[in-house]
């Protein structure tokens, strides 16, 4: 098992697609509380609402509008949950269109782009006159926090490598005062998990599952742990993990040579990451093209399952993973 490199020096695309494994696997940890300061006031004009709330963030308590009207999101996880919660940020990160799940693509394309990874356009952000800036306290954004908070109230969710993916949408909903909408999303997700477990329980627990994606180490791909974002969703579905995934500790990722397809030999299903057009993402096709991979049980039985929601930033993404797994199981006889 390789040590996890720091995400601070890594190039960035949507939700860590080009990040090192530590940031790609991670979700966000945040214990968030919010208190209304003037709930009776109505939202104001372009500068934001008159009412304010104090929320806990990675940088301490921040006073934010009770009903923000012009939100800028500087991280893709924030952006996707804003869309899920019925909000349309006026500015978003430039993820690269191929990394944006189809359900969000039209809205993402129509928004102003204010950052590509660590390259933030502060003038562009200011020109959008935001009343709230939201994001994730990954290293490059943590360094930008002071400049961003001088433009508008800035609420970042705390970043922790071992946190569950769901901590992020929970935090974002708190920042923008959308608890009711969040509860609906959580219930929808829980209901879908329960329905798939009831319908496909034997297939889920009766097969072994491995989780991988193409790596950016020279000639290597990455194996993910049961506590990775997709691993967490699979665990809730009640799967049994294959050795390659089961052997990894929470928050860890193993980088291995493409030539080591044999590490997946006991996997009945292999789940991997795709672009939003369904094509294999991040060089994983190099693995799939090897004869040693094609001879694996999962490949022979057509049980190599791709999902564009591999690194979920929202409950809709997580539902996308569940639906992908359910569709794959439905195609298998017996």
Coordinates of C-alpha atoms in Angstrom, one line a residue:
X1 CA 0.0 0.0 0.0
X2 CA 1.4 3.4 -0.9
X3 CA 1.3 6.4 1.3
X4 CA -1.2 8.9 0.4
X5 CA 0.3 12.0 -1.2
X6 CA -0.8 15.4 -0.2
X7 CA -3.5 17.0 -2.3
X8 CA -1.9 20.5 -1.9
X9 CA 0.5 20.1 -4.8
X10 CA -1.9 18.3 -7.1
X11 CA -3.6 19.6 -10.2
X12 CA -7.3 19.9 -9.7
X13 CA -10.4 19.0 -11.7
X14 CA -13.9 18.3 -10.7
X15 CA -14.2 16.7 -7.3
X16 CA -10.5 15.6 -7.4
X17 CA -10.6 13.8 -10.7
X18 CA -7.0 14.8 -11.3
X19 CA -6.2 15.0 -7.6
X20 CA -3.9 12.5 -5.8
X21 CA -5.8 9.6 -4.1
X22 CA -6.0 11.3 -0.8
X23 CA -8.3 14.1 -2.1
X24 CA -10.0 11.9 -4.6
X25 CA -11.1 9.4 -1.9
X26 CA -12.0 11.9 0.7
X27 CA -15.2 13.4 1.6
X28 CA -15.8 16.2 4.0
X29 CA -16.2 16.2 7.7
X30 CA -18.2 18.9 9.3
X31 CA -20.2 19.2 12.4
X32 CA -22.5 22.0 11.4
X33 CA -24.9 24.1 13.5
X34 CA -26.8 27.1 12.4
X35 CA -28.8 29.6 14.4
X36 CA -31.2 32.2 13.0
X37 CA -30.5 35.7 13.9
X38 CA -33.4 37.6 12.3
X39 CA -35.7 35.0 10.9
X40 CA -38.6 37.4 10.5
X41 CA -36.8 39.6 8.0
X42 CA -37.5 39.0 4.3
X43 CA -34.7 38.6 1.7
X44 CA -33.4 41.8 0.2
X45 CA -32.1 42.7 -3.3
X46 CA -29.0 41.9 -5.2
X47 CA -26.7 42.4 -2.2
X48 CA -28.3 39.5 -0.4
X49 CA -30.9 39.1 2.3
X50 CA -31.4 41.4 5.3
X51 CA -31.7 38.5 7.7
X52 CA -28.5 36.7 8.7
X53 CA -27.4 33.5 10.4
X54 CA -24.2 32.4 12.1
X55 CA -22.9 29.1 10.8
X56 CA -19.9 27.0 11.9
X57 CA -17.3 26.6 9.1
X58 CA -13.7 25.3 8.7
X59 CA -12.6 28.9 9.6
X60 CA -14.9 29.4 12.6
X61 CA -18.3 31.0 12.9
X62 CA -19.3 33.1 9.9
X63 CA -22.3 35.4 9.6
X64 CA -24.1 34.6 6.3
X65 CA -27.4 35.7 4.7
X66 CA -30.4 33.7 5.9
X67 CA -31.6 33.5 2.3
X68 CA -28.5 34.0 0.0
X69 CA -29.4 35.1 -3.5
X70 CA -26.1 35.3 -5.3
X71 CA -23.9 32.3 -4.4
X72 CA -20.5 31.6 -5.8
X73 CA -19.2 28.0 -5.5
X74 CA -15.5 27.5 -5.7
X75 CA -15.6 23.7 -5.4
X76 CA -17.5 21.1 -7.4
X77 CA -18.9 19.3 -4.4
X78 CA -20.5 22.6 -3.3
X79 CA -21.8 23.2 -6.7
X80 CA -23.5 19.9 -7.1
X81 CA -25.2 20.1 -3.8
X82 CA -26.4 23.6 -4.5
X83 CA -28.1 22.3 -7.6
X84 CA -29.6 19.4 -5.6
X85 CA -31.0 21.9 -3.1
X86 CA -32.8 23.9 -5.8
X87 CA -30.2 26.7 -6.0
X88 CA -28.3 28.0 -9.0
X89 CA -24.9 29.6 -8.2
X90 CA -24.0 32.6 -10.3
X91 CA -20.4 31.4 -10.4
X92 CA -18.8 27.9 -10.3
X93 CA -15.5 26.2 -10.6
X94 CA -14.3 25.1 -14.0
X95 CA -14.2 21.3 -13.6
X96 CA -13.9 20.4 -17.2
X97 CA -17.2 19.5 -18.9
X98 CA -16.4 15.8 -19.2
X99 CA -16.2 15.5 -15.4
X100 CA -19.6 17.1 -14.7
X101 CA -22.4 14.5 -14.3
X102 CA -25.0 14.9 -17.1
X103 CA -27.7 15.8 -14.6
X104 CA -25.9 19.0 -13.8
X105 CA -24.2 19.8 -17.1
X106 CA -26.6 22.3 -18.6
X107 CA -26.7 24.4 -15.4
X108 CA -23.0 24.2 -14.9
X109 CA -22.3 25.3 -18.5
X110 CA -24.6 28.4 -18.1
X111 CA -22.8 29.6 -14.9
X112 CA -19.8 31.9 -14.9
X113 CA -16.6 30.1 -14.4
X114 CA -14.5 31.6 -11.6
X115 CA -11.7 29.1 -10.8
X116 CA -9.8 26.3 -12.4
X117 CA -8.3 24.4 -9.4
X118 CA -6.0 26.7 -7.5
X119 CA -6.3 29.4 -10.1
X120 CA -9.0 31.7 -8.7
X121 CA -10.2 34.7 -10.6
X122 CA -10.9 37.1 -7.7
X123 CA -11.9 40.0 -10.0
X124 CA -14.5 37.8 -11.7
X125 CA -15.8 36.6 -8.4
X126 CA -16.1 40.2 -7.1
X127 CA -17.8 41.3 -10.4
X128 CA -20.6 38.7 -9.8
X129 CA -21.5 40.6 -6.5
X130 CA -21.9 37.4 -4.4
X131 CA -23.7 37.5 -1.1
X132 CA -22.2 34.2 -0.2
X133 CA -19.2 32.1 -1.3
X134 CA -19.2 28.4 -0.5
X135 CA -16.6 25.7 -0.9
X136 CA -14.4 23.0 0.7
X137 CA -11.4 23.7 2.8
X138 CA -9.0 21.8 0.7
X139 CA -5.4 23.2 0.9
X140 CA -5.5 25.5 -2.1
X141 CA -8.9 27.0 -1.1
X142 CA -7.8 27.3 2.5
X143 CA -5.0 29.5 1.3
X144 CA -7.5 31.6 -0.7
X145 CA -9.9 32.0 2.2
X146 CA -8.8 35.4 3.4
X147 CA -9.0 37.0 -0.1
X148 CA -12.4 35.4 -0.7
X149 CA -13.9 36.5 2.6
X150 CA -12.9 40.1 1.8
X151 CA -15.3 39.8 -1.2
X152 CA -18.3 38.2 0.6
X153 CA -19.1 36.0 3.5
X154 CA -17.3 32.7 2.8
X155 CA -18.3 29.3 4.3
X156 CA -16.0 26.4 3.7
X157 CA -16.8 22.9 4.9
X158 CA -14.0 21.3 6.9
X159 CA -11.9 18.8 4.9
X160 CA -10.9 15.5 6.4
X161 CA -9.6 12.5 4.4
X162 CA -11.5 9.9 6.3
X163 CA -14.8 11.7 6.4
X164 CA -17.9 10.3 4.7
X165 CA -18.9 11.8 1.3
X166 CA -22.3 12.7 2.9
X167 CA -20.7 15.2 5.3
X168 CA -20.3 17.6 2.4
X169 CA -23.9 18.0 1.2
X170 CA -24.9 18.2 4.8
X171 CA -22.6 21.1 5.3
X172 CA -23.6 22.9 2.2
X173 CA -27.3 22.7 3.1
X174 CA -26.5 24.2 6.5
X175 CA -24.6 27.1 4.9
X176 CA -27.6 28.0 2.6
X177 CA -30.4 27.2 5.0
X178 CA -31.9 24.3 3.1
X179 CA -32.5 21.7 5.9
X180 CA -35.9 20.7 4.6
X181 CA -34.6 20.0 1.1
X182 CA -31.7 18.1 2.5
X183 CA -34.0 15.9 4.6
X184 CA -36.0 15.0 1.4
X185 CA -32.8 14.1 -0.4
X186 CA -31.6 11.9 2.5
X187 CA -34.9 10.1 2.6
X188 CA -34.9 9.5 -1.1
X189 CA -31.4 8.0 -0.9
X190 CA -32.3 5.8 2.1
X191 CA -35.5 4.6 0.4
X192 CA -33.5 3.7 -2.8
X193 CA -30.9 1.8 -0.8
X194 CA -33.6 -0.2 1.0
X195 CA -35.4 -1.0 -2.2
X196 CA -32.3 -2.3 -4.0
X197 CA -31.2 -4.3 -1.0
X198 CA -34.6 -5.9 -0.9
X199 CA -34.7 -6.7 -4.6
X200 CA -31.1 -7.7 -5.1
X201 CA -29.8 -8.7 -1.7
X202 CA -28.6 -12.1 -2.7
X203 CA -26.6 -10.8 -5.6
X204 CA -25.1 -8.0 -3.6
X205 CA -23.9 -10.1 -0.7
X206 CA -23.3 -13.3 -2.8
X207 CA -20.6 -11.6 -5.0
X208 CA -17.3 -9.9 -4.3
X209 CA -16.8 -6.3 -5.4
X210 CA -13.7 -4.3 -6.1
X211 CA -13.5 -0.5 -6.6
X212 CA -10.8 1.0 -8.9
X213 CA -10.0 4.0 -11.2
X214 CA -7.3 5.0 -13.5
X215 CA -4.3 6.6 -11.8
X216 CA -2.0 9.4 -12.7
X217 CA 1.1 7.6 -11.4
X218 CA 3.2 6.4 -14.3
X219 CA 1.8 3.1 -15.4
X220 CA -0.4 2.6 -12.3
X221 CA -4.1 2.3 -11.5
X222 CA -5.7 2.9 -8.0
X223 CA -7.6 0.5 -5.8
X224 CA -10.1 2.1 -3.4
X225 CA -11.1 1.0 0.1
X226 CA -14.5 0.1 1.5
X227 CA -14.6 3.6 3.1
X228 CA -14.1 5.4 -0.2
X229 CA -17.1 7.2 -1.6
X230 CA -18.3 4.4 -3.8
X231 CA -17.2 1.9 -1.2
X232 CA -19.4 3.5 1.4
X233 CA -22.4 3.3 -0.9
X234 CA -21.7 -0.3 -1.7
X235 CA -21.3 -1.1 2.0
X236 CA -24.8 0.4 2.6
X237 CA -26.1 -1.9 -0.1
X238 CA -24.7 -4.9 1.8
X239 CA -22.0 -6.1 -0.6
X240 CA -19.0 -8.3 0.1
X241 CA -15.8 -6.7 -1.0
X242 CA -13.1 -8.5 -3.0
X243 CA -9.6 -8.8 -1.5
X244 CA -8.1 -5.9 -3.3
X245 CA -10.6 -3.4 -1.8
X246 CA -11.3 -5.2 1.5
X247 CA -7.6 -5.2 2.4
X248 CA -7.4 -1.4 2.5
X249 CA -7.8 0.8 5.6
X250 CA -10.3 3.6 5.7
X251 CA -9.1 6.7 3.8
X252 CA -6.4 4.8 2.0
X253 CA -5.8 4.0 -1.7
X254 CA -3.4 1.6 -3.2
X255 CA -1.5 2.5 -6.4
X256 CA -0.5 -0.5 -8.4
X257 CA 0.9 -1.3 -11.8
X258 CA -1.5 -1.9 -14.6
X259 CA 0.3 -5.2 -15.0
X260 CA -1.1 -6.3 -11.7
X261 CA -4.6 -7.2 -12.9
X262 CA -4.2 -10.4 -10.9
X263 CA -5.0 -8.4 -7.8
X264 CA -8.6 -8.4 -9.0
X265 CA -8.9 -12.1 -9.6
X266 CA -11.4 -12.8 -6.8
X267 CA -13.7 -9.9 -7.8
X268 CA -17.0 -10.9 -9.3
X269 CA -17.7 -7.2 -10.0
X270 CA -15.3 -4.4 -10.7
X271 CA -16.7 -0.8 -10.3
X272 CA -14.7 1.9 -12.0
X273 CA -14.9 5.6 -12.9
X274 CA -16.2 7.0 -16.3
X275 CA -16.4 10.3 -17.9
X276 CA -20.0 11.7 -18.3
X277 CA -20.3 10.2 -21.8
X278 CA -19.7 6.7 -20.3
X279 CA -16.1 6.4 -21.6
X280 CA -13.5 5.0 -19.2
X281 CA -11.9 7.9 -17.3
X282 CA -8.3 8.6 -16.3
X283 CA -6.4 6.0 -18.3
X284 CA -8.2 2.9 -16.9
X285 CA -8.6 1.7 -20.5
X286 CA -4.9 0.7 -20.3
X287 CA -5.9 -1.9 -17.7
X288 CA -8.9 -3.1 -19.6
X289 CA -6.9 -3.7 -22.8
X290 CA -4.5 -6.2 -21.1
X291 CA -5.1 -9.9 -21.8
X292 CA -4.6 -10.6 -18.1
X293 CA -7.5 -8.3 -17.3
X294 CA -9.7 -9.7 -20.0
X295 CA -9.2 -13.2 -18.5
X296 CA -10.5 -12.2 -15.1
X297 CA -13.9 -13.5 -14.0
X298 CA -15.4 -10.1 -13.8
X299 CA -14.3 -9.2 -17.4
X300 CA -15.4 -12.6 -18.8
X301 CA -18.8 -12.3 -17.2
X302 CA -19.3 -8.7 -18.4
X303 CA -19.4 -7.5 -14.8
X304 CA -17.1 -4.5 -15.1
X305 CA -19.4 -1.6 -14.1
X306 CA -18.6 2.1 -14.9
X307 CA -20.2 5.1 -13.2
X308 CA -19.7 8.8 -13.7
X309 CA -20.7 9.3 -10.1
X310 CA -17.5 7.6 -8.8
X311 CA -16.7 10.5 -6.5
X312 CA -20.1 11.7 -5.3
X313 CA -20.5 15.3 -4.2
X314 CA -24.2 15.2 -3.7
X315 CA -27.1 12.9 -2.8
X316 CA -28.1 12.7 -6.5
X317 CA -24.6 11.5 -7.3
X318 CA -24.9 8.8 -4.7
X319 CA -28.3 7.8 -6.1
X320 CA -26.6 7.6 -9.5
X321 CA -24.2 5.0 -8.1
X322 CA -27.0 3.0 -6.6
X323 CA -28.9 3.0 -9.8
X324 CA -25.8 2.0 -11.8
X325 CA -25.3 -1.0 -9.5
X326 CA -29.0 -1.9 -9.6
X327 CA -28.9 -1.8 -13.4
X328 CA -25.8 -4.0 -13.6
X329 CA -27.4 -6.6 -11.3
X330 CA -30.6 -6.6 -13.3
X331 CA -28.7 -7.6 -16.4
X332 CA -27.3 -10.7 -14.7
X333 CA -29.4 -13.9 -14.8
X334 CA -29.8 -15.9 -11.7

